Amino acid sequence: MRIRSAATAVLAATAVTAPLLAAAPASAAPRHQGGLHIGYVQYDSPGRDSSSRTSVNGEWVNIHNNGRSAIQLKGYKLKDNTGYTYTFGSYRIGAGKTVKVRTGKGTNASGVRYWGRSWHVWNNTSDKARLIKPNGSQLDSCAWTTRDRGSKNCH
């Protein structure tokens, strides 16, 4: 009789908790499980915003490839809420690598690309960085508000 009572209690407990487990929010899963994504955004450059190269390049977005193979980024776009758009030329990002897209002017090198702008793109109060595939579909995005204090870890 005790075995039957214990089995009934286990079944009853399972019946009560199983729906709760199934109803767990999707946000409990890791956001980026692989592939290309926005990793980190420094949307408010340190100090007072100015048109100096240092100030404008103080804004940047990291795009990370945590997939298992390299990806050609030619034609991928990085956009903000107002429509400012950076389009990648030919650039191959290796598996496990990151490329930093700086807002201002500079010389492109391995791991860094320059947008070529003379003024800031990312809004300090709230904005959203979008990574767009060459076919026009959105691959990833990262939004922020002032509570993020100048930078946002988007993982």
Coordinates of C-alpha atoms in Angstrom, one line a residue:
M1 CA 0.0 0.0 0.0
R2 CA 2.8 2.4 0.7
I3 CA 4.4 1.9 -2.7
R4 CA 1.0 2.7 -4.4
S5 CA 0.6 5.9 -2.2
A6 CA 4.2 7.0 -3.0
A7 CA 3.7 6.4 -6.8
T8 CA 0.4 8.3 -6.7
A9 CA 2.1 11.3 -4.9
V10 CA 4.9 11.4 -7.5
L11 CA 2.4 11.3 -10.4
A12 CA 0.4 14.1 -8.7
A13 CA 3.4 16.2 -8.2
T14 CA 4.5 15.7 -11.8
A15 CA 1.1 16.6 -13.1
V16 CA 1.3 19.9 -11.1
T17 CA 4.9 20.9 -11.9
A18 CA 5.1 19.8 -15.6
P19 CA 2.9 22.6 -16.9
L20 CA 5.0 25.1 -14.9
L21 CA 8.2 23.9 -16.5
A22 CA 6.7 24.0 -20.0
A23 CA 5.5 27.5 -19.4
A24 CA 9.0 28.8 -18.6
P25 CA 9.8 31.9 -20.6
A26 CA 11.7 31.6 -23.9
S27 CA 14.2 34.2 -22.5
A28 CA 15.5 31.5 -20.2
A29 CA 17.4 30.1 -23.2
P30 CA 20.7 31.7 -24.3
R31 CA 20.0 34.5 -26.8
H32 CA 22.9 33.6 -29.2
Q33 CA 23.4 29.9 -29.6
G34 CA 25.8 30.2 -32.6
G35 CA 26.5 32.1 -35.8
L36 CA 26.9 35.8 -36.6
H37 CA 25.5 38.4 -34.1
I38 CA 25.9 41.8 -32.5
G39 CA 28.1 41.3 -29.5
Y40 CA 28.6 44.6 -27.9
V41 CA 27.7 48.3 -28.6
Q42 CA 29.6 51.3 -27.3
Y43 CA 26.9 53.9 -28.3
D44 CA 28.1 56.8 -26.2
S45 CA 31.7 57.7 -26.8
P46 CA 33.6 58.7 -23.7
G47 CA 33.6 62.5 -22.9
R48 CA 31.6 65.2 -24.6
D49 CA 30.4 64.4 -28.1
S50 CA 32.3 66.4 -30.8
S51 CA 33.3 66.0 -34.4
S52 CA 36.8 64.9 -33.5
R53 CA 38.0 61.6 -34.9
T54 CA 38.6 60.3 -31.4
S55 CA 35.1 61.2 -30.3
V56 CA 33.3 59.8 -33.3
N57 CA 35.4 56.6 -33.3
G58 CA 34.5 56.2 -29.6
E59 CA 31.2 54.8 -30.9
W60 CA 31.5 51.3 -32.2
V61 CA 29.6 48.0 -32.6
N62 CA 31.2 44.5 -32.3
I63 CA 29.9 41.8 -34.6
H64 CA 30.9 38.4 -33.5
N65 CA 31.0 35.1 -35.3
N66 CA 30.7 32.3 -32.8
G67 CA 30.0 29.8 -35.5
R68 CA 32.3 27.0 -36.7
S69 CA 33.2 28.5 -40.0
A70 CA 34.2 31.8 -41.5
I71 CA 31.5 34.1 -43.0
Q72 CA 31.9 36.5 -45.9
L73 CA 30.2 39.8 -44.8
K74 CA 30.1 41.5 -48.2
G75 CA 26.6 43.1 -48.5
Y76 CA 25.7 42.8 -44.8
K77 CA 24.4 46.0 -43.3
L78 CA 24.5 47.7 -39.9
K79 CA 21.6 50.1 -39.4
D80 CA 20.3 52.4 -36.7
N81 CA 16.7 53.6 -36.0
T82 CA 16.9 56.6 -38.2
G83 CA 18.2 54.6 -41.2
Y84 CA 21.9 55.4 -41.1
T85 CA 23.5 52.4 -42.8
Y86 CA 27.0 50.9 -42.9
T87 CA 27.4 48.3 -45.7
F88 CA 30.3 45.8 -45.5
G89 CA 32.6 45.5 -48.5
S90 CA 34.5 42.3 -48.9
Y91 CA 35.4 41.1 -45.4
R92 CA 35.8 37.6 -44.1
I93 CA 35.2 37.1 -40.4
G94 CA 36.7 33.9 -39.1
A95 CA 35.1 31.4 -36.8
G96 CA 35.2 32.7 -33.2
K97 CA 36.3 36.2 -34.3
T98 CA 35.0 39.7 -33.8
V99 CA 35.0 42.7 -36.1
K100 CA 34.6 46.2 -34.6
V101 CA 32.8 48.7 -36.8
R102 CA 33.8 52.2 -35.7
T103 CA 31.5 55.1 -36.6
G104 CA 34.3 57.6 -37.7
K105 CA 37.1 57.6 -40.2
G106 CA 40.3 55.5 -40.2
T107 CA 42.1 52.8 -42.1
N108 CA 40.4 49.4 -42.3
A109 CA 42.5 46.6 -40.8
S110 CA 42.0 43.0 -39.7
G111 CA 39.3 43.1 -37.0
V112 CA 38.2 46.7 -37.5
R113 CA 36.2 48.6 -40.1
Y114 CA 35.5 52.3 -40.3
W115 CA 32.1 53.7 -41.3
G116 CA 33.7 56.9 -42.5
R117 CA 31.2 59.3 -40.8
S118 CA 32.1 62.8 -39.5
W119 CA 29.5 62.7 -36.7
H120 CA 28.0 60.2 -34.3
V121 CA 25.3 57.7 -35.4
W122 CA 24.1 56.0 -32.3
N123 CA 21.6 57.9 -30.2
N124 CA 22.7 58.1 -26.5
T125 CA 19.2 58.0 -25.0
S126 CA 17.8 55.0 -27.0
D127 CA 18.4 53.4 -30.3
K128 CA 18.7 50.0 -31.9
A129 CA 21.6 48.4 -33.9
R130 CA 20.4 46.0 -36.6
L131 CA 22.5 43.5 -38.4
I132 CA 20.9 42.9 -41.9
K133 CA 21.7 40.1 -44.3
P134 CA 22.4 40.9 -47.9
N135 CA 18.9 39.5 -48.8
G136 CA 17.4 42.3 -46.6
S137 CA 16.3 40.1 -43.7
Q138 CA 17.3 41.1 -40.1
L139 CA 19.7 38.6 -38.6
D140 CA 20.1 40.3 -35.2
S141 CA 19.4 43.5 -33.2
C142 CA 20.4 45.1 -30.0
A143 CA 18.5 48.0 -28.4
W144 CA 19.3 50.2 -25.4
T145 CA 18.2 53.1 -23.3
T146 CA 19.9 55.5 -20.9
R147 CA 19.8 52.9 -18.2
D148 CA 22.6 51.0 -20.1
R149 CA 25.0 53.9 -19.3
G150 CA 26.8 54.2 -22.6
S151 CA 27.4 50.7 -23.7
K152 CA 25.4 47.5 -24.1
N153 CA 26.4 43.8 -23.9
C154 CA 24.1 42.3 -26.5
H155 CA 24.8 38.6 -25.9

